[in-house]
Amino acid sequence: MKLQQAIELGKEGRWLGAQVRVNPGSRGHWFVMLQDTRHKSFVLADEEDQPITCEDINVLARHIRSIGLKEFTVFL
């Protein structure tokens, strides 16, 4: 799910929650999984449709807030 599309859906209240997980391909990076109101999961991606990964969870937290969520779960 591209970030801009996720923001638009967030304005409509379509997200139930978000999870931050360790990237299996690079243990030092994290990525975001979003769950919509139909319980379908999406990986948060950039405009080139590449998963957004980051070493700093705080950066991902800002993305999560931008889509309208105030809480998320972290899986180690």
Short mmCIF file of C-alpha atoms in Angstrom, two decimals:
data_model
loop_
_atom_site.label_atom_id
_atom_site.label_comp_id
_atom_site.label_asym_id
_atom_site.label_seq_id
_atom_site.Cartn_x
_atom_site.Cartn_y
_atom_site.Cartn_z
CA MET A 1 0.00 0.00 0.00
CA LYS A 2 1.55 3.26 -1.11
CA LEU A 3 1.94 5.87 1.64
CA GLN A 4 -0.22 8.52 -0.05
CA GLN A 5 -3.02 6.00 -0.64
CA ALA A 6 -2.76 4.89 3.00
CA ILE A 7 -3.09 8.51 4.13
CA GLU A 8 -6.26 8.95 2.04
CA LEU A 9 -7.78 5.73 3.42
CA GLY A 10 -6.83 6.85 6.92
CA LYS A 11 -8.89 10.02 6.45
CA GLU A 12 -11.86 7.72 5.79
CA GLY A 13 -11.18 5.75 8.99
CA ARG A 14 -10.32 2.55 7.12
CA TRP A 15 -7.40 1.38 9.31
CA LEU A 16 -7.85 -0.85 12.35
CA GLY A 17 -4.21 -0.93 13.33
CA ALA A 18 -0.55 -1.06 12.47
CA GLN A 19 2.31 -3.36 13.35
CA VAL A 20 6.02 -2.65 13.14
CA ARG A 21 8.04 -5.77 12.41
CA VAL A 22 11.67 -6.72 11.87
CA ASN A 23 12.53 -6.98 8.19
CA PRO A 24 13.39 -10.66 7.57
CA GLY A 25 15.89 -9.70 4.86
CA SER A 26 17.76 -7.22 7.06
CA ARG A 27 17.46 -7.68 10.82
CA GLY A 28 18.51 -4.07 11.45
CA HIS A 29 15.52 -2.63 9.57
CA TRP A 30 11.84 -2.43 10.43
CA PHE A 31 8.71 -2.23 8.25
CA VAL A 32 5.01 -1.43 8.78
CA MET A 33 2.06 -3.77 8.28
CA LEU A 34 -1.37 -2.12 8.17
CA GLN A 35 -4.68 -3.84 8.83
CA ASP A 36 -7.87 -2.44 7.30
CA THR A 37 -11.44 -2.69 8.56
CA ARG A 38 -11.89 -5.92 6.57
CA HIS A 39 -8.90 -7.44 8.43
CA LYS A 40 -6.77 -7.47 5.28
CA SER A 41 -3.06 -6.72 5.77
CA PHE A 42 -0.85 -4.42 3.69
CA VAL A 43 2.84 -3.52 3.75
CA LEU A 44 3.40 0.25 3.77
CA ALA A 45 5.31 1.24 0.61
CA ASP A 46 6.80 4.32 -1.03
CA GLU A 47 5.59 5.86 -4.30
CA GLU A 48 7.69 3.36 -6.32
CA ASP A 49 5.78 0.58 -4.52
CA GLN A 50 8.88 -0.51 -2.58
CA PRO A 51 8.35 -1.42 1.10
CA ILE A 52 9.32 1.38 3.44
CA THR A 53 12.00 0.06 5.79
CA CYS A 54 14.01 1.95 8.35
CA GLU A 55 16.52 1.41 11.15
CA ASP A 56 14.72 3.99 13.31
CA ILE A 57 11.25 3.03 14.57
CA ASN A 58 10.52 6.72 15.26
CA VAL A 59 10.54 7.45 11.52
CA LEU A 60 7.98 4.69 10.99
CA ALA A 61 5.93 6.05 13.90
CA ARG A 62 5.64 9.38 12.05
CA HIS A 63 4.37 7.55 8.96
CA ILE A 64 1.83 5.68 11.08
CA ARG A 65 0.60 8.94 12.61
CA SER A 66 0.32 10.47 9.12
CA ILE A 67 -2.21 7.80 8.15
CA GLY A 68 -4.36 8.61 11.17
CA LEU A 69 -3.34 5.97 13.73
CA LYS A 70 -2.14 6.87 17.22
CA GLU A 71 -1.00 3.43 18.37
CA PHE A 72 0.91 0.49 16.90
CA THR A 73 2.29 -2.85 18.01
CA VAL A 74 5.97 -3.75 17.73
CA PHE A 75 6.99 -7.35 17.06
CA LEU A 76 10.59 -8.20 17.87
#
